[in-house]
PDB file of C-alpha atoms in Angstrom:
ATOM      1  CA  UNK A 174       3.269  18.656 -13.808  1.00 93.00           C
ATOM      2  CA  UNK A 175       4.264  15.325 -13.665  1.00 97.00           C
ATOM      3  CA  UNK A 176       1.949  12.113 -14.445  1.00 98.00           C
ATOM      4  CA  UNK A 177       1.679  11.195 -11.526  1.00 98.00           C
ATOM      5  CA  UNK A 178       1.319  14.043  -9.663  1.00 98.00           C
ATOM      6  CA  UNK A 179      -1.688  14.873 -12.023  1.00 98.00           C
ATOM      7  CA  UNK A 180      -3.337  11.628 -11.473  1.00 98.00           C
ATOM      8  CA  UNK A 181      -3.431  12.416  -7.685  1.00 98.00           C
ATOM      9  CA  UNK A 182      -4.512  15.329  -8.632  1.00 97.00           C
ATOM     10  CA  UNK A 183      -8.305  14.600  -9.749  1.00 96.00           C
ATOM     11  CA  UNK A 184      -8.723  12.323  -6.958  1.00 97.00           C
ATOM     12  CA  UNK A 185      -7.585  14.875  -4.498  1.00 97.00           C
ATOM     13  CA  UNK A 186     -10.305  14.370  -1.795  1.00 97.00           C
ATOM     14  CA  UNK A 187     -10.114  10.278  -1.566  1.00 98.00           C
ATOM     15  CA  UNK A 188      -6.348  10.977  -1.043  1.00 98.00           C
ATOM     16  CA  UNK A 189      -6.296  13.445   1.132  1.00 98.00           C
ATOM     17  CA  UNK A 190      -9.185  11.193   3.310  1.00 98.00           C
ATOM     18  CA  UNK A 191      -7.026   8.149   2.794  1.00 98.00           C
ATOM     19  CA  UNK A 192      -3.630  10.102   4.290  1.00 98.00           C
ATOM     20  CA  UNK A 193      -4.428  11.817   6.856  1.00 97.00           C
ATOM     21  CA  UNK A 194      -7.466   9.586   8.322  1.00 98.00           C
ATOM     22  CA  UNK A 195      -8.567   9.291  12.370  1.00 98.00           C
ATOM     23  CA  UNK A 196      -7.591   5.693  11.972  1.00 98.00           C
ATOM     24  CA  UNK A 197      -3.930   6.592  11.186  1.00 98.00           C
ATOM     25  CA  UNK A 198      -4.142   9.404  13.405  1.00 98.00           C
ATOM     26  CA  UNK A 199      -5.162   7.210  16.473  1.00 98.00           C
ATOM     27  CA  UNK A 200      -2.438   4.727  15.302  1.00 98.00           C
ATOM     28  CA  UNK A 201       0.149   7.266  15.621  1.00 97.00           C
ATOM     29  CA  UNK A 202      -0.631   8.557  19.087  1.00 96.00           C
ATOM     30  CA  UNK A 203      -1.182   5.787  20.635  1.00 96.00           C
ATOM     31  CA  UNK A 204      -5.231   5.497  21.472  1.00 97.00           C
ATOM     32  CA  UNK A 205      -5.723   2.773  18.715  1.00 97.00           C
ATOM     33  CA  UNK A 206      -6.944   0.058  20.363  1.00 97.00           C
ATOM     34  CA  UNK A 207      -5.110  -3.482  20.469  1.00 97.00           C
ATOM     35  CA  UNK A 208      -8.233  -4.827  18.700  1.00 97.00           C
ATOM     36  CA  UNK A 209      -8.731  -2.655  15.993  1.00 98.00           C
ATOM     37  CA  UNK A 210      -4.913  -3.223  15.217  1.00 98.00           C
ATOM     38  CA  UNK A 211      -4.934  -6.762  15.161  1.00 98.00           C
ATOM     39  CA  UNK A 212      -8.362  -7.000  12.649  1.00 98.00           C
ATOM     40  CA  UNK A 213      -6.581  -3.815  10.524  1.00 98.00           C
ATOM     41  CA  UNK A 214      -3.351  -6.193  10.580  1.00 98.00           C
ATOM     42  CA  UNK A 215      -5.500  -9.544   9.420  1.00 98.00           C
ATOM     43  CA  UNK A 216      -6.933  -7.788   6.726  1.00 98.00           C
ATOM     44  CA  UNK A 217      -3.935  -5.812   5.506  1.00 97.00           C
ATOM     45  CA  UNK A 218      -1.668  -9.536   5.701  1.00 97.00           C
ATOM     46  CA  UNK A 219      -4.200 -10.564   2.972  1.00 96.00           C
ATOM     47  CA  UNK A 220      -2.664  -8.204   0.595  1.00 94.00           C
ATOM     48  CA  UNK A 221       0.600  -9.695   0.768  1.00 94.00           C
ATOM     49  CA  UNK A 222      -0.332 -12.353  -1.694  1.00 94.00           C
ATOM     50  CA  UNK A 223      -1.407  -9.993  -4.346  1.00 96.00           C
ATOM     51  CA  UNK A 224       1.128  -7.518  -3.593  1.00 97.00           C
ATOM     52  CA  UNK A 225       3.847 -10.161  -3.973  1.00 97.00           C
ATOM     53  CA  UNK A 226       2.431 -11.469  -7.491  1.00 97.00           C
ATOM     54  CA  UNK A 227       1.963  -7.598  -8.390  1.00 98.00           C
ATOM     55  CA  UNK A 228       5.672  -6.657  -7.628  1.00 98.00           C
ATOM     56  CA  UNK A 229       6.847  -9.280  -9.019  1.00 98.00           C
ATOM     57  CA  UNK A 230       5.020  -9.047 -12.594  1.00 98.00           C
ATOM     58  CA  UNK A 231       6.151  -5.178 -12.261  1.00 98.00           C
ATOM     59  CA  UNK A 232       9.947  -6.934 -12.109  1.00 98.00           C
ATOM     60  CA  UNK A 233       9.079  -9.160 -14.869  1.00 98.00           C
ATOM     61  CA  UNK A 234       7.466  -6.247 -17.496  1.00 98.00           C
ATOM     62  CA  UNK A 235      10.435  -3.867 -16.147  1.00 98.00           C
ATOM     63  CA  UNK A 236      12.594  -2.762 -19.736  1.00 97.00           C
ATOM     64  CA  UNK A 237      15.438  -3.287 -18.284  1.00 98.00           C
ATOM     65  CA  UNK A 238      17.636  -4.676 -15.794  1.00 97.00           C
ATOM     66  CA  UNK A 239      18.085  -1.423 -14.559  1.00 97.00           C
ATOM     67  CA  UNK A 240      14.511  -0.703 -14.812  1.00 97.00           C
ATOM     68  CA  UNK A 241      13.779  -4.036 -12.644  1.00 98.00           C
ATOM     69  CA  UNK A 242      16.330  -3.592  -9.548  1.00 98.00           C
ATOM     70  CA  UNK A 243      14.718  -1.734  -7.120  1.00 97.00           C
ATOM     71  CA  UNK A 244      12.011  -3.713  -7.550  1.00 98.00           C
ATOM     72  CA  UNK A 245      13.198  -6.690  -6.831  1.00 97.00           C
ATOM     73  CA  UNK A 246      15.137  -5.086  -4.019  1.00 97.00           C
ATOM     74  CA  UNK A 247      11.575  -3.768  -2.786  1.00 97.00           C
ATOM     75  CA  UNK A 248      10.086  -7.314  -2.876  1.00 96.00           C
ATOM     76  CA  UNK A 249      12.760  -8.946  -0.676  1.00 96.00           C
ATOM     77  CA  UNK A 250      11.466  -5.893   1.677  1.00 94.00           C
ATOM     78  CA  UNK A 251       8.401  -6.828   1.825  1.00 96.00           C
ATOM     79  CA  UNK A 252       8.768 -11.041   2.135  1.00 95.00           C
ATOM     80  CA  UNK A 253      11.677 -11.238   4.247  1.00 96.00           C
ATOM     81  CA  UNK A 254      11.310  -7.878   7.195  1.00 95.00           C
ATOM     82  CA  UNK A 255       7.199  -7.028   6.410  1.00 96.00           C
ATOM     83  CA  UNK A 256       6.279 -10.281   6.574  1.00 96.00           C
ATOM     84  CA  UNK A 257       8.175 -10.831   9.551  1.00 97.00           C
ATOM     85  CA  UNK A 258       6.613  -7.639  11.255  1.00 98.00           C
ATOM     86  CA  UNK A 259       3.558  -9.399  10.759  1.00 97.00           C
ATOM     87  CA  UNK A 260       3.662 -12.622  12.466  1.00 97.00           C
ATOM     88  CA  UNK A 261       6.036 -11.443  15.457  1.00 98.00           C
ATOM     89  CA  UNK A 262       2.378  -8.579  15.707  1.00 98.00           C
ATOM     90  CA  UNK A 263      -0.077 -11.426  15.493  1.00 98.00           C
ATOM     91  CA  UNK A 264       2.051 -12.846  18.385  1.00 97.00           C
ATOM     92  CA  UNK A 265       1.917 -10.231  20.313  1.00 97.00           C
ATOM     93  CA  UNK A 266      -1.856  -9.130  20.150  1.00 97.00           C
ATOM     94  CA  UNK A 267      -3.088 -13.420  20.247  1.00 97.00           C
ATOM     95  CA  UNK A 268      -4.370 -13.156  16.652  1.00 97.00           C
ATOM     96  CA  UNK A 269      -3.952 -16.007  14.323  1.00 95.00           C
ATOM     97  CA  UNK A 270      -2.561 -15.016  10.943  1.00 94.00           C
ATOM     98  CA  UNK A 271      -5.589 -15.729   8.709  1.00 92.00           C
ATOM     99  CA  UNK A 272      -8.308 -14.135   8.806  1.00 95.00           C
ATOM    100  CA  UNK A 273     -11.761 -14.399   6.774  1.00 96.00           C
ATOM    101  CA  UNK A 274     -11.309 -11.325   3.780  1.00 97.00           C
ATOM    102  CA  UNK A 275     -13.624  -8.472   4.551  1.00 97.00           C
ATOM    103  CA  UNK A 276     -14.822  -7.079   1.548  1.00 98.00           C
ATOM    104  CA  UNK A 277     -12.781  -4.168   1.558  1.00 97.00           C
ATOM    105  CA  UNK A 278      -9.762  -6.383   1.302  1.00 97.00           C
ATOM    106  CA  UNK A 279     -10.758  -8.729  -1.149  1.00 97.00           C
ATOM    107  CA  UNK A 280     -11.889  -5.542  -3.475  1.00 98.00           C
ATOM    108  CA  UNK A 281      -8.000  -4.544  -3.283  1.00 97.00           C
ATOM    109  CA  UNK A 282      -7.085  -7.617  -4.104  1.00 97.00           C
ATOM    110  CA  UNK A 283      -8.811  -7.923  -6.931  1.00 98.00           C
ATOM    111  CA  UNK A 284      -7.857  -5.024  -8.021  1.00 98.00           C
ATOM    112  CA  UNK A 285      -3.845  -6.222  -7.730  1.00 98.00           C
ATOM    113  CA  UNK A 286      -4.718  -9.355  -9.598  1.00 98.00           C
ATOM    114  CA  UNK A 287      -6.745  -7.327 -12.436  1.00 98.00           C
ATOM    115  CA  UNK A 288      -4.124  -5.029 -12.657  1.00 98.00           C
ATOM    116  CA  UNK A 289      -1.747  -7.841 -12.972  1.00 98.00           C
ATOM    117  CA  UNK A 290      -3.491  -9.898 -15.448  1.00 98.00           C
ATOM    118  CA  UNK A 291      -3.778  -6.957 -17.577  1.00 98.00           C
ATOM    119  CA  UNK A 292      -0.009  -7.387 -18.292  1.00 96.00           C
ATOM    120  CA  UNK A 293       0.587  -4.013 -19.229  1.00 98.00           C
ATOM    121  CA  UNK A 294       3.198  -2.280 -17.373  1.00 98.00           C
ATOM    122  CA  UNK A 295       1.643   1.325 -16.523  1.00 98.00           C
ATOM    123  CA  UNK A 296      -1.940  -1.044 -14.732  1.00 98.00           C
ATOM    124  CA  UNK A 297       0.592  -2.550 -12.704  1.00 98.00           C
ATOM    125  CA  UNK A 298       2.302   0.518 -11.483  1.00 98.00           C
ATOM    126  CA  UNK A 299      -0.686   2.703 -10.957  1.00 98.00           C
ATOM    127  CA  UNK A 300      -1.965   0.567  -8.304  1.00 98.00           C
ATOM    128  CA  UNK A 301       1.353  -0.083  -6.840  1.00 98.00           C
ATOM    129  CA  UNK A 302       2.418   3.839  -7.129  1.00 98.00           C
ATOM    130  CA  UNK A 303      -1.393   3.723  -5.064  1.00 98.00           C
ATOM    131  CA  UNK A 304      -0.432   1.583  -2.267  1.00 98.00           C
ATOM    132  CA  UNK A 305       2.961   2.928  -1.545  1.00 98.00           C
ATOM    133  CA  UNK A 306       2.978   6.544  -2.080  1.00 98.00           C
ATOM    134  CA  UNK A 307      -0.500   7.267   0.567  1.00 98.00           C
ATOM    135  CA  UNK A 308       1.313   4.959   3.006  1.00 98.00           C
ATOM    136  CA  UNK A 309       4.846   7.041   3.016  1.00 98.00           C
ATOM    137  CA  UNK A 310       2.131   9.960   2.909  1.00 98.00           C
ATOM    138  CA  UNK A 311       0.148   9.223   6.081  1.00 98.00           C
ATOM    139  CA  UNK A 312       3.157   8.055   7.792  1.00 98.00           C
ATOM    140  CA  UNK A 313       5.934  10.360   6.905  1.00 98.00           C
ATOM    141  CA  UNK A 314       4.269  13.034   9.764  1.00 97.00           C
ATOM    142  CA  UNK A 315       4.596  10.472  12.546  1.00 98.00           C
ATOM    143  CA  UNK A 316       7.672   9.252  12.171  1.00 96.00           C
ATOM    144  CA  UNK A 317       9.159  10.585  15.423  1.00 94.00           C
ATOM    145  CA  UNK A 318       6.928   9.167  17.604  1.00 93.00           C
ATOM    146  CA  UNK A 319       7.506   5.615  16.795  1.00 94.00           C
ATOM    147  CA  UNK A 320       9.917   5.283  20.323  1.00 93.00           C
ATOM    148  CA  UNK A 321       7.012   6.054  22.385  1.00 93.00           C
ATOM    149  CA  UNK A 322       4.637   3.136  20.629  1.00 97.00           C
ATOM    150  CA  UNK A 323       4.622  -0.339  21.121  1.00 97.00           C
ATOM    151  CA  UNK A 324       6.016  -2.167  18.686  1.00 97.00           C
ATOM    152  CA  UNK A 325       2.920  -3.149  16.536  1.00 97.00           C
ATOM    153  CA  UNK A 326       2.058   0.191  15.996  1.00 98.00           C
ATOM    154  CA  UNK A 327       5.644   1.881  15.914  1.00 97.00           C
ATOM    155  CA  UNK A 328       7.116  -0.511  13.715  1.00 97.00           C
ATOM    156  CA  UNK A 329       3.962  -0.168  11.148  1.00 98.00           C
ATOM    157  CA  UNK A 330       4.806   3.492  10.765  1.00 98.00           C
ATOM    158  CA  UNK A 331       8.953   2.671  10.974  1.00 97.00           C
ATOM    159  CA  UNK A 332       8.204   0.805   7.827  1.00 97.00           C
ATOM    160  CA  UNK A 333       6.644   2.920   5.494  1.00 98.00           C
ATOM    161  CA  UNK A 334       8.995   6.103   6.057  1.00 98.00           C
ATOM    162  CA  UNK A 335      12.548   7.270   5.989  1.00 97.00           C
ATOM    163  CA  UNK A 336      14.858   7.802   3.108  1.00 97.00           C
ATOM    164  CA  UNK A 337      14.818   4.213   1.825  1.00 96.00           C
ATOM    165  CA  UNK A 338      10.878   3.785   1.835  1.00 98.00           C
ATOM    166  CA  UNK A 339      10.719   7.249  -0.055  1.00 98.00           C
ATOM    167  CA  UNK A 340      13.180   5.790  -2.691  1.00 98.00           C
ATOM    168  CA  UNK A 341      10.686   2.963  -3.101  1.00 98.00           C
ATOM    169  CA  UNK A 342       8.224   5.463  -3.905  1.00 98.00           C
ATOM    170  CA  UNK A 343      10.133   8.119  -6.237  1.00 98.00           C
ATOM    171  CA  UNK A 344      10.828   4.734  -8.161  1.00 98.00           C
ATOM    172  CA  UNK A 345       7.256   3.792  -8.528  1.00 98.00           C
ATOM    173  CA  UNK A 346       6.447   7.247  -9.720  1.00 98.00           C
ATOM    174  CA  UNK A 347       9.423   7.601 -11.747  1.00 98.00           C
ATOM    175  CA  UNK A 348       8.473   4.848 -13.909  1.00 98.00           C
ATOM    176  CA  UNK A 349       5.090   5.236 -14.360  1.00 98.00           C
ATOM    177  CA  UNK A 350       5.822   8.964 -15.256  1.00 98.00           C
ATOM    178  CA  UNK A 351       8.752   7.580 -17.689  1.00 97.00           C
ATOM    179  CA  UNK A 352       6.323   5.340 -19.317  1.00 98.00           C
ATOM    180  CA  UNK A 353       3.857   7.653 -19.795  1.00 98.00           C
ATOM    181  CA  UNK A 354       4.362   9.936 -22.839  1.00 97.00           C
ATOM    182  CA  UNK A 355       4.256   6.957 -24.919  1.00 97.00           C
ATOM    183  CA  UNK A 356       0.848   5.541 -24.124  1.00 98.00           C
ATOM    184  CA  UNK A 357      -1.907   6.020 -25.605  1.00 98.00           C
ATOM    185  CA  UNK A 358      -5.179   7.679 -24.897  1.00 98.00           C
ATOM    186  CA  UNK A 359      -7.273   4.482 -23.919  1.00 98.00           C
ATOM    187  CA  UNK A 360      -3.972   2.847 -22.275  1.00 98.00           C
ATOM    188  CA  UNK A 361      -3.744   6.066 -20.431  1.00 98.00           C
ATOM    189  CA  UNK A 362      -7.444   6.098 -19.513  1.00 98.00           C
ATOM    190  CA  UNK A 363      -7.124   2.363 -18.252  1.00 98.00           C
ATOM    191  CA  UNK A 364      -4.058   3.139 -15.870  1.00 98.00           C
ATOM    192  CA  UNK A 365      -5.701   6.287 -14.468  1.00 98.00           C
ATOM    193  CA  UNK A 366      -9.133   4.482 -13.723  1.00 98.00           C
ATOM    194  CA  UNK A 367      -6.846   1.953 -12.155  1.00 98.00           C
ATOM    195  CA  UNK A 368      -5.409   4.487 -10.214  1.00 98.00           C
ATOM    196  CA  UNK A 369      -8.655   5.830  -8.981  1.00 98.00           C
ATOM    197  CA  UNK A 370     -10.342   3.099  -7.883  1.00 98.00           C
ATOM    198  CA  UNK A 371      -7.154   1.738  -5.860  1.00 98.00           C
ATOM    199  CA  UNK A 372      -6.975   5.385  -3.818  1.00 98.00           C
ATOM    200  CA  UNK A 373     -10.650   5.149  -3.324  1.00 98.00           C
ATOM    201  CA  UNK A 374     -10.326   0.998  -2.397  1.00 98.00           C
ATOM    202  CA  UNK A 375      -7.387   2.780   0.074  1.00 98.00           C
ATOM    203  CA  UNK A 376      -9.942   4.954   1.770  1.00 98.00           C
ATOM    204  CA  UNK A 377     -12.815   2.436   2.420  1.00 98.00           C
ATOM    205  CA  UNK A 378     -10.399   0.309   3.719  1.00 98.00           C
ATOM    206  CA  UNK A 379      -8.988   3.199   6.301  1.00 98.00           C
ATOM    207  CA  UNK A 380     -13.005   3.530   6.742  1.00 98.00           C
ATOM    208  CA  UNK A 381     -13.809  -0.270   7.590  1.00 98.00           C
ATOM    209  CA  UNK A 382     -10.526  -0.297   9.689  1.00 98.00           C
ATOM    210  CA  UNK A 383     -11.701   3.001  12.000  1.00 97.00           C
ATOM    211  CA  UNK A 384     -15.254   1.044  12.103  1.00 98.00           C
ATOM    212  CA  UNK A 385     -12.888  -2.178  13.113  1.00 97.00           C
ATOM    213  CA  UNK A 386     -12.484  -5.156  11.679  1.00 97.00           C
ATOM    214  CA  UNK A 387     -13.836  -8.575  13.100  1.00 95.00           C
ATOM    215  CA  UNK A 388     -10.832 -10.271  14.690  1.00 96.00           C
ATOM    216  CA  UNK A 389      -9.996 -13.891  14.061  1.00 91.00           C
ATOM    217  CA  UNK A 390      -8.679 -15.535  17.059  1.00 89.00           C
TER     218      UNK A 390
END
């Protein structure tokens, strides 16, 4: 079994809850209230700064240039089209781009910072793999619905589906799988702990989004 598959199997209940969630089902069928989507996007946008820094650290710690290039290309997507999507969505939904961080958002921000400050490639990858792989899994079944949705719903699905995004997830998983055999037991345990906590926090974030975040206007 691939190391990343083994990691996922250790948290299957939380993984399934995060990737087959009432919030994302409502998002995909168009029944999600704009107010809930606005609050969710405001909180998700708070991750962008920490995510960019974490991904940049992966680029800096990649073993070779060949290993770094896909992450660098993905970084351009995050800071370009994805960032623009957020700003257009905030404008369309009539809300601010900035909002006070909810506890669930702060917890994931802290986890990303912990992984980055570890200076360990596998720790950074463990968090990124969860963040991107879980989104690929929840969004892919809904790829055919995007044309029937407002752009702030449909484009969020589009950003997390398709061959290009699947290739990003395959790259991140491949990097973690590649380095795993050379890690000590303690290093593996540390990366596994980050992976497990990341999955738990993804589930908690969607639970809070379903309940509804406060919207800053």
